[in-house]
Short mmCIF file of C-alpha atoms and ligand atoms in Angstrom, two decimals:
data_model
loop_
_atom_site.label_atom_id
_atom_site.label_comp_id
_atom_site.label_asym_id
_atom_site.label_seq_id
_atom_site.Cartn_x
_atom_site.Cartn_y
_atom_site.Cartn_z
CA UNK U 1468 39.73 1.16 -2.45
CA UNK U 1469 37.63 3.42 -0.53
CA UNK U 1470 34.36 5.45 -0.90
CA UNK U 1471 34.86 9.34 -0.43
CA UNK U 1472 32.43 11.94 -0.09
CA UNK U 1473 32.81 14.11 -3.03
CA UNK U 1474 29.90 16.25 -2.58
CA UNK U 1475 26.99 17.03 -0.75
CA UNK U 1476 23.46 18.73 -1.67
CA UNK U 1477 20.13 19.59 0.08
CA UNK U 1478 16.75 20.97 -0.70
CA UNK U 1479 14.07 21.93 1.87
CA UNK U 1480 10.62 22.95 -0.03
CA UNK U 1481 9.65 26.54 0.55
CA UNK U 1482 6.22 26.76 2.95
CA UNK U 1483 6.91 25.86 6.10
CA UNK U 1484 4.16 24.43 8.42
CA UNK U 1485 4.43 25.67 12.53
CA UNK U 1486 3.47 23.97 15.54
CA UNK U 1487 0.98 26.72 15.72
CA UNK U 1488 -0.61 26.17 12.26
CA UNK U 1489 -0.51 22.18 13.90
CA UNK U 1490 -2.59 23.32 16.74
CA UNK U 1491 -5.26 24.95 14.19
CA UNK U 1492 -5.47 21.17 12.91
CA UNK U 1493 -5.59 18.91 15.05
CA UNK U 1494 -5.92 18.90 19.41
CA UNK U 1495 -2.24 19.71 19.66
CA UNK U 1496 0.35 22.31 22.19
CA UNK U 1497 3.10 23.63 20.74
CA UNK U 1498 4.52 22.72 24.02
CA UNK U 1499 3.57 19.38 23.81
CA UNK U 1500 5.42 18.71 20.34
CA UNK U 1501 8.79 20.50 21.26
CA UNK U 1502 8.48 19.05 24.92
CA UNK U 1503 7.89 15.12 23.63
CA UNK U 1504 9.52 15.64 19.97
CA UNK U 1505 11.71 18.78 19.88
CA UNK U 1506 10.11 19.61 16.80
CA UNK U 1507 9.13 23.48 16.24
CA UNK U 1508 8.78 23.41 11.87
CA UNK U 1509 9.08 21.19 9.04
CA UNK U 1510 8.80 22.00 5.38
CA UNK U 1511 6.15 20.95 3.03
CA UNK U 1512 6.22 20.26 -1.07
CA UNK U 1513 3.50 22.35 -2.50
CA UNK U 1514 1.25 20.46 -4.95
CA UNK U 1515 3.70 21.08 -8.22
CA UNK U 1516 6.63 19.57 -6.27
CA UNK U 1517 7.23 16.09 -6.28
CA UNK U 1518 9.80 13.63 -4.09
CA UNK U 1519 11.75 13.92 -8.10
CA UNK U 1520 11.77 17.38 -7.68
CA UNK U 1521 13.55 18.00 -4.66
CA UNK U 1522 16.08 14.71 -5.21
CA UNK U 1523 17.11 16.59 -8.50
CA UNK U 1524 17.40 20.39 -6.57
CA UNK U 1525 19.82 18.22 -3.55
CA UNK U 1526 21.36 16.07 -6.38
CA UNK U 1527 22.22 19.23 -8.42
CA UNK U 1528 23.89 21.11 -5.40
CA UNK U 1529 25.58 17.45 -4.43
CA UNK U 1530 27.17 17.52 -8.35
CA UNK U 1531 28.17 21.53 -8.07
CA UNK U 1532 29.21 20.85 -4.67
CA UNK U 1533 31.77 17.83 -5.98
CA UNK U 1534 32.33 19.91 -9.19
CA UNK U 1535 31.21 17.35 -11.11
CA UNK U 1536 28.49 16.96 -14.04
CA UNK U 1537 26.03 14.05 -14.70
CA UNK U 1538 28.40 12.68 -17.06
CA UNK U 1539 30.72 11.22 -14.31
CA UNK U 1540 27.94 9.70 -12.00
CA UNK U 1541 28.32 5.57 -12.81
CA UNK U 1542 24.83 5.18 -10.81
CA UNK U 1543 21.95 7.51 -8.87
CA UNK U 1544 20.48 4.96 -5.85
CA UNK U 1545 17.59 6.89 -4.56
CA UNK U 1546 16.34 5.67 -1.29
CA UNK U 1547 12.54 6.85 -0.71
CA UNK U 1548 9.16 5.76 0.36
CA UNK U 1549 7.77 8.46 -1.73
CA UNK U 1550 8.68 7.28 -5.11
CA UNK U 1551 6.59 9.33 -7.48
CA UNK U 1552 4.84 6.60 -9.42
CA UNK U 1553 4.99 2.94 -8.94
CA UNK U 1554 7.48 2.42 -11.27
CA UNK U 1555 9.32 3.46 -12.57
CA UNK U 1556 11.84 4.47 -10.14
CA UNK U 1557 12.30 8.21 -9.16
CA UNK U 1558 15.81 7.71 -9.53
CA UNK U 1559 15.51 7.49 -13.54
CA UNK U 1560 13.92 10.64 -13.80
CA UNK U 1561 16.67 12.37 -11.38
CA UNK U 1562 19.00 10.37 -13.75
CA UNK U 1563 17.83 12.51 -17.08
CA UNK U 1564 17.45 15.67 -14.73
CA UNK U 1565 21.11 15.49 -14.41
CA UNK U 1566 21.88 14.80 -18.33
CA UNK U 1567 23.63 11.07 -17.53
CA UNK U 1568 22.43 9.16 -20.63
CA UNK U 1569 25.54 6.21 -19.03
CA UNK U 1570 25.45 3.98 -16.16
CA UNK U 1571 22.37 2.81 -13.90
CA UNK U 1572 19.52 4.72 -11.60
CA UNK U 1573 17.12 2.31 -9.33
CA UNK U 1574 15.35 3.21 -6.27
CA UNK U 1575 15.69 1.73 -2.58
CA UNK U 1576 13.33 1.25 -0.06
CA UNK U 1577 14.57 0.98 3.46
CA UNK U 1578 12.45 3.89 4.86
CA UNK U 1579 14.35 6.19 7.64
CA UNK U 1580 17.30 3.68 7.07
CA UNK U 1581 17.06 4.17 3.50
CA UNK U 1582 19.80 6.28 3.04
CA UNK U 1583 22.28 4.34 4.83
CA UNK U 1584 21.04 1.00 3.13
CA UNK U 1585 22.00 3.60 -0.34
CA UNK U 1586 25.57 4.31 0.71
CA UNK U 1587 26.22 1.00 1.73
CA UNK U 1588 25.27 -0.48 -1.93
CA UNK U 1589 27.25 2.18 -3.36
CA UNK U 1590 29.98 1.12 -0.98
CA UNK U 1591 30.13 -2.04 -2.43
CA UNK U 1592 30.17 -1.00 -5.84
CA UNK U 1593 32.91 1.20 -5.99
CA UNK U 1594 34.72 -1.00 -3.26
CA UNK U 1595 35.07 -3.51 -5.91
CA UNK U 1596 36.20 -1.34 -8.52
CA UNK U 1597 32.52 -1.21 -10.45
CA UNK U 1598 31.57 2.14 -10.58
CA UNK U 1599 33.69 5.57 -9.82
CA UNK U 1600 31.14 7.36 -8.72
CA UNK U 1601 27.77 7.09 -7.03
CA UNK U 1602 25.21 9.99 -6.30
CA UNK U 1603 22.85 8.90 -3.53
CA UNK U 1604 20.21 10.78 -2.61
CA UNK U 1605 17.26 10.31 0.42
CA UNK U 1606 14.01 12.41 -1.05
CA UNK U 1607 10.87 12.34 1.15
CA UNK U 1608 7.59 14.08 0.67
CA UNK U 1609 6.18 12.46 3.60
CA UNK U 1610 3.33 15.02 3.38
CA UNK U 1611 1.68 12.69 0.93
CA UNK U 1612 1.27 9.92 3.44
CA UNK U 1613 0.49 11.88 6.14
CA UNK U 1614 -2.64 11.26 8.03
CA UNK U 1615 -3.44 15.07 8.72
CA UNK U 1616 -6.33 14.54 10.98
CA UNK U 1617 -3.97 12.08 13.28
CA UNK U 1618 -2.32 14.11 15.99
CA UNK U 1619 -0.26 11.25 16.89
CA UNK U 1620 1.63 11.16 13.31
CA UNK U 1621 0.98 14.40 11.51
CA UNK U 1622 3.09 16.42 14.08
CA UNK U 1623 6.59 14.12 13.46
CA UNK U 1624 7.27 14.84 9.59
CA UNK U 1625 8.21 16.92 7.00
CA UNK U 1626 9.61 17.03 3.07
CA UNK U 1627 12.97 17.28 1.83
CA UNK U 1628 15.73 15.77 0.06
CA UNK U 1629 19.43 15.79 0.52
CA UNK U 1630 22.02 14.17 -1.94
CA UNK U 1631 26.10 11.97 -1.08
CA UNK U 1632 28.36 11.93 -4.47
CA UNK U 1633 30.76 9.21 -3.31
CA UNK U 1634 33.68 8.47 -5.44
CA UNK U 1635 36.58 6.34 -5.43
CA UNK U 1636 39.72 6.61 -3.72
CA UNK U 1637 42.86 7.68 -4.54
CA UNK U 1638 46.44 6.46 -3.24
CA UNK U 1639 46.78 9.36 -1.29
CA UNK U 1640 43.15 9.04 0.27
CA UNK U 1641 43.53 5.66 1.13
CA UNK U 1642 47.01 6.30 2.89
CA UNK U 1643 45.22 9.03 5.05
CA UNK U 1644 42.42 6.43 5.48
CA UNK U 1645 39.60 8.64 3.54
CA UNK U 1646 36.39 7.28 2.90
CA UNK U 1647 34.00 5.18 4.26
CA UNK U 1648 34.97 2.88 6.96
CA UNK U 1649 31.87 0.75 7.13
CA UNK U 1650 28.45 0.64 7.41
CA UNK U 1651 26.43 -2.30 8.72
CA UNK U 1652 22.91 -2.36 7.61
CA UNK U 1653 20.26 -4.95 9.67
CA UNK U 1654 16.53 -5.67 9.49
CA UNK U 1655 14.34 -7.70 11.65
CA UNK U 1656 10.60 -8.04 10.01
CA UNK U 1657 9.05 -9.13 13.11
CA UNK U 1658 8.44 -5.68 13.98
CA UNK U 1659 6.92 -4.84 10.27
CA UNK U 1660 3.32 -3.88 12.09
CA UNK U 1661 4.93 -1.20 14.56
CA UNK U 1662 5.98 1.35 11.73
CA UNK U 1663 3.82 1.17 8.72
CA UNK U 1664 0.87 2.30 6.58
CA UNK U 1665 -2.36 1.46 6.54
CA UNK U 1666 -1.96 0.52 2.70
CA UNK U 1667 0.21 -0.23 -0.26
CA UNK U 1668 -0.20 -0.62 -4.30
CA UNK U 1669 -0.55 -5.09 -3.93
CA UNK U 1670 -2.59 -4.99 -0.94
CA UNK U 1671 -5.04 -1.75 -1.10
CA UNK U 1672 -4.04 -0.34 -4.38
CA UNK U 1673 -2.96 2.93 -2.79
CA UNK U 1674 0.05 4.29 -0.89
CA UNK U 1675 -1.95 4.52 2.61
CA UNK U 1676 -1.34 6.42 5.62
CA UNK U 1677 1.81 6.61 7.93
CA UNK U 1678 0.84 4.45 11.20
CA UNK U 1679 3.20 4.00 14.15
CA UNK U 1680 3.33 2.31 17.80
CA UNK U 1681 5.08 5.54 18.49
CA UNK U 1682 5.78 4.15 22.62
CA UNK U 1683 6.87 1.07 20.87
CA UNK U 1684 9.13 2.78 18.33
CA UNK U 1685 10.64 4.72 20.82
CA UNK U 1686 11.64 2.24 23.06
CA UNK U 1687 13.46 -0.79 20.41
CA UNK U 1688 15.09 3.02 18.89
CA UNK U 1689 17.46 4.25 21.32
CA UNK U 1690 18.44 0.25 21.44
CA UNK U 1691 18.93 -0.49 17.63
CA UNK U 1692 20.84 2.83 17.09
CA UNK U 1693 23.33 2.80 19.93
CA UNK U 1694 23.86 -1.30 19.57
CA UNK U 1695 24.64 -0.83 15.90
CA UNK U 1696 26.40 1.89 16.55
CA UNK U 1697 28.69 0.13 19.15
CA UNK U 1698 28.91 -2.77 16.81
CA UNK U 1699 30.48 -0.32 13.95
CA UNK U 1700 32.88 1.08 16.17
CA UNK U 1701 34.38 -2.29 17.30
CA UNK U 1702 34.59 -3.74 13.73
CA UNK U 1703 36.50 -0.51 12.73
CA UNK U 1704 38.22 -0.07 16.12
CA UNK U 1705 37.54 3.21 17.01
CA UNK U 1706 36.24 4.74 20.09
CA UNK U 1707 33.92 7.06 20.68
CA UNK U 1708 36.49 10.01 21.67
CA UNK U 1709 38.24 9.44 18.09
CA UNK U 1710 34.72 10.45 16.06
CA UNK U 1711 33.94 13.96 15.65
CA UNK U 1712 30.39 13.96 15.14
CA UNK U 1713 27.26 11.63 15.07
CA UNK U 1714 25.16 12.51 12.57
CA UNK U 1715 22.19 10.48 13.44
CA UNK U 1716 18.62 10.01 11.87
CA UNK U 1717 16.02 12.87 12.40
CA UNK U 1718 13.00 11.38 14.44
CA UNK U 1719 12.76 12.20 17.83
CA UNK U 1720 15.22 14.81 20.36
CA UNK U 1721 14.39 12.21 23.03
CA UNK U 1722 15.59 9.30 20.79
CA UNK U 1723 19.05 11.38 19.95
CA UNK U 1724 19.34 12.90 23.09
CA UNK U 1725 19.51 8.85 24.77
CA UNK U 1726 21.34 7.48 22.17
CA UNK U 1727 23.95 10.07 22.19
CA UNK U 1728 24.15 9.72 25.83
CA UNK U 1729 24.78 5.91 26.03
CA UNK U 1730 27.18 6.37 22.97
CA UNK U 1731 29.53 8.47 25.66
CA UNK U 1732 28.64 11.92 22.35
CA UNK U 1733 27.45 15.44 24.34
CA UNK U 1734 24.89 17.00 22.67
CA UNK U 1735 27.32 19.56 20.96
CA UNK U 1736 29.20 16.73 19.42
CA UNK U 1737 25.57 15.94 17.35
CA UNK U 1738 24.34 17.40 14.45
CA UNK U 1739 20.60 18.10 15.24
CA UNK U 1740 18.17 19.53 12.33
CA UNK U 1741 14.88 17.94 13.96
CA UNK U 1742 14.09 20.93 14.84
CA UNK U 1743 13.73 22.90 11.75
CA UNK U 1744 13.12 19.69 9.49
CA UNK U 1745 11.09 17.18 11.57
CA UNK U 1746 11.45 13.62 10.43
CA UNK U 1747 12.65 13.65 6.76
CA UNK U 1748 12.89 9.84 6.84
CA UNK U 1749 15.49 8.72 4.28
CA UNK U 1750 16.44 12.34 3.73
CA UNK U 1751 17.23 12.89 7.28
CA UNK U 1752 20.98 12.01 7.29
CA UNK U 1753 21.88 13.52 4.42
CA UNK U 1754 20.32 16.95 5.25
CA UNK U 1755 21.99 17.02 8.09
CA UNK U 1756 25.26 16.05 6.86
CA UNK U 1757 24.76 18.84 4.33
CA UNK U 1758 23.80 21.22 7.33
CA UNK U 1759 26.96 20.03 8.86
CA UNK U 1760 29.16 21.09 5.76
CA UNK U 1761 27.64 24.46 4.91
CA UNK U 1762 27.50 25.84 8.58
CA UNK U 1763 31.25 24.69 8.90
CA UNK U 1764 30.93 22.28 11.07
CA UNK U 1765 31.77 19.42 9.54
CA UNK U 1766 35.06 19.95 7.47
CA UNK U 1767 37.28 17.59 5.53
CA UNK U 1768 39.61 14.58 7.72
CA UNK U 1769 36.64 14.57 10.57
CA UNK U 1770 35.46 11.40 11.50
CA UNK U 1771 31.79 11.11 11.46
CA UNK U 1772 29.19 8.22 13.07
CA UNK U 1773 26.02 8.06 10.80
CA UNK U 1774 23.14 6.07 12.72
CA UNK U 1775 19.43 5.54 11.47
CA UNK U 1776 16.48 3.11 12.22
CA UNK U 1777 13.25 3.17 10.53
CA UNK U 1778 10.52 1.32 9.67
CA UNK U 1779 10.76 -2.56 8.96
CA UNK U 1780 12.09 -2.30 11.39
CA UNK U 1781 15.81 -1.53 9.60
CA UNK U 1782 18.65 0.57 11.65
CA UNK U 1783 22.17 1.05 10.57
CA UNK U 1784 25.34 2.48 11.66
CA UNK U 1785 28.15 3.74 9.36
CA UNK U 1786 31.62 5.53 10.06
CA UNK U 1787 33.07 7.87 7.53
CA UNK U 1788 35.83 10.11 7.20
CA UNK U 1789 35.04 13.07 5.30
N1 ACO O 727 -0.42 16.47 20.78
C1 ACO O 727 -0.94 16.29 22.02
N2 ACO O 727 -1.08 15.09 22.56
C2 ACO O 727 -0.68 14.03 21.87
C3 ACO O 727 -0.13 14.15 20.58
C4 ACO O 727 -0.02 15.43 20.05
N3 ACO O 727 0.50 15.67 18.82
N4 ACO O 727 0.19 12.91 20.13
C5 ACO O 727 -0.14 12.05 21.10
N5 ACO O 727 -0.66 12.71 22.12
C6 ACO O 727 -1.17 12.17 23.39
C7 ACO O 727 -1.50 10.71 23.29
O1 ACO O 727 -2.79 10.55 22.74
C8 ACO O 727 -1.45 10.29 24.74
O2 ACO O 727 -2.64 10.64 25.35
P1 ACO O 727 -3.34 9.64 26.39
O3 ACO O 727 -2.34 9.44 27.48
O4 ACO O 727 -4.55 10.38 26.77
O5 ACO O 727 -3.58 8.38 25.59
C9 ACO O 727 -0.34 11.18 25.33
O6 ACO O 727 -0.16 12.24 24.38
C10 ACO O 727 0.98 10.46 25.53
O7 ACO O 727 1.24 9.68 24.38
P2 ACO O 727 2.55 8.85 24.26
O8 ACO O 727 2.48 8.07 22.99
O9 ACO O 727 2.86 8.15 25.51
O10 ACO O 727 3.61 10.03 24.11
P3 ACO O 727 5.14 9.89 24.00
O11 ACO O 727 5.81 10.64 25.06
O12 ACO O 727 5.56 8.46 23.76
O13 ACO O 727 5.43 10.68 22.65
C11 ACO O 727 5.85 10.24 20.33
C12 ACO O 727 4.83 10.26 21.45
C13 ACO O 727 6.41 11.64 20.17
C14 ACO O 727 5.21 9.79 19.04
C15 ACO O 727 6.99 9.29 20.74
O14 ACO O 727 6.47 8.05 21.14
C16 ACO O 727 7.97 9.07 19.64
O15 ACO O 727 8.64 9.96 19.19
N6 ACO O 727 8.13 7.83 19.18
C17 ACO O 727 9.04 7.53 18.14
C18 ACO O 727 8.30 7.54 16.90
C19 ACO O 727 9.02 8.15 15.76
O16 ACO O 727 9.82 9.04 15.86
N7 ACO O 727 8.68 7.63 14.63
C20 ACO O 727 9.19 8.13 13.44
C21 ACO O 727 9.61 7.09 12.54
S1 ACO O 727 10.65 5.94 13.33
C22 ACO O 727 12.03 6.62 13.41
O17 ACO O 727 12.27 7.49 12.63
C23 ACO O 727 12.95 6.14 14.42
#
């Protein structure tokens, strides 16, 4: 059995914040940010929205999308680093949003991987015949943790949520080979300090501030994402001319731009929203893949290559056929 995209959902929050309301901030260009990011807007939550409140706008588009109701999601795994309270998890309040009363709702916490480290646990579960469906969702509102006066940081991200129904196979998809291929998830906490915040509930009693080695970051990124997605395509034995489209994660048009290149993917062959979006962390892949679907570019029987890395740090690669 086999994991196939049912549906897919996004939400972007209304205001959107320029380079040139950046430079009124902070001792910024908008040259500078499009030249060393290729970032030109992201959206921000205003103060009534909440990461809940744009998982449940992607997750409801993800379920109309599918044409399916709350009563046939098995499980919601929200991956965030916004949860909106400590506990508990966002998940259980996009859970009652959606009228499922059944099943299971947790959160996941993988940061810019967090979305992939979501599919692959719903993988599993309706791989071994557990669950029919799974809604996963990536919901930022990176906003929150933003250090606004810190040019280095506040430039990067942005808010947003986008939502994956994954169900299980049928006979027919499976003989087509539908579904998710694989997706390999790896972490390597020796690099914990290079992506971080400056707090957290144990240690400071508050969230704290996004803090990056952003040199640092850069460099181990275009590695992690183009070994793991190498390693992906030999365990599934496919090559790079057989995939349709990498989707990858949302941080940096320098990082995609190298990654796709030693991947063998031109640039039209990649799903870019960076520069619209910014870094959505956890919500990055699945905005795009929803940007992929409703501009027509990613249609059902393509192959796609889903990358991310993140903070931890924790990358992964995944291959799907939608
Ligand atoms: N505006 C103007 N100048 C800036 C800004 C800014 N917003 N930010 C930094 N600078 C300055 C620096 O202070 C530095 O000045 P100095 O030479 O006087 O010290 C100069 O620009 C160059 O800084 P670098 O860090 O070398 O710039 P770089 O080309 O590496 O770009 C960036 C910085 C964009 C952060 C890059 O390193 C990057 O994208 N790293 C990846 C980080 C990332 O995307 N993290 C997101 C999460 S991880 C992930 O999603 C993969």
């Amino acid at each position: 059995m086999r994991s196939v995209v049912r549906g897919v959902g996004g939400y972007l929050p209304e205001k959107i914040l320029t380079n040139a309301d950046l430079e009124k901030m902070v001792e910024t260009s908008d040259s500078w940010i499009r030249e060393r990011t290729g970032i030109e807007t992201r959206h921000i939550a205003s103060s009534d929205e909440f990461t809940s409140t744009l998982a449940i706008k992607a997750a409801q588009k993800a379920l109309s999308n599918a044409g399916l109701t709350g009563a046939d999601i098995d499980m919601v795994i929200l991956a965030t680093t916004t949860p909106d309270d400590t506990t508990p998890a966002t998940a259980v309040k996009v859970q009652e949003a959606i009228g499922m009363t059944q099943g299971c709702a947790f959160d996941v916490q993988a940061a810019c991987s967090g979305f992939m480290y979501a599919s692959c646990i719903a993988n599993q579960f309706i791989c071994s015949g557990q669950v029919r469906h799974v809604l996963v969702i990536g919901a930022e509102t990176l906003s929150r943790i933003v250090d606004w006066t810190d040019r280095n940081t506040c430039v990067l991200f942005g808010d947003g949520a986008g939502a994956v129904i994954y169900g299980a196979s049928t006979p027919e998809e499976d003989e087509v080979g539908m579904g998710i291929l694989d997706i390999i998830i790896h972490s390597d906490g020796r690099y914990r300090q290079l992506l971080t915040t400056t707090g957290g509930v144990s240690r400071t009693q508050n969230a704290g501030y996004v803090l990056m080695e952003g040199r640092e970051v850069f460099r181990h990124a275009v590695k992690n994402l183009s070994d793991v997605a190498e390693e992906v395509l030999a365990k599934t034995g496919i090559s790079v001319s057989d995939v349709d489209y990498l989707v990858p994660h949302q941080a940096n048009v320098r990082i995609i731009e190298g990654t796709a290149k030693k991947l063998g993917f031109d640039m039209d062959r990649v799903i870019l929203t960076l520069p619209c979006q910014g870094n959505t962390s956890a919500a990055s892949i699945p905005l795009a893949l929803y940007e992929g679907v409703k501009s027509g570019r990613l249609k059902k029987g393509q192959l796609v290559l889903l990358d991310a890395m993140g903070g931890g740090f924790t990358w992964a690669g995944g291959l799907i056929r939608l």
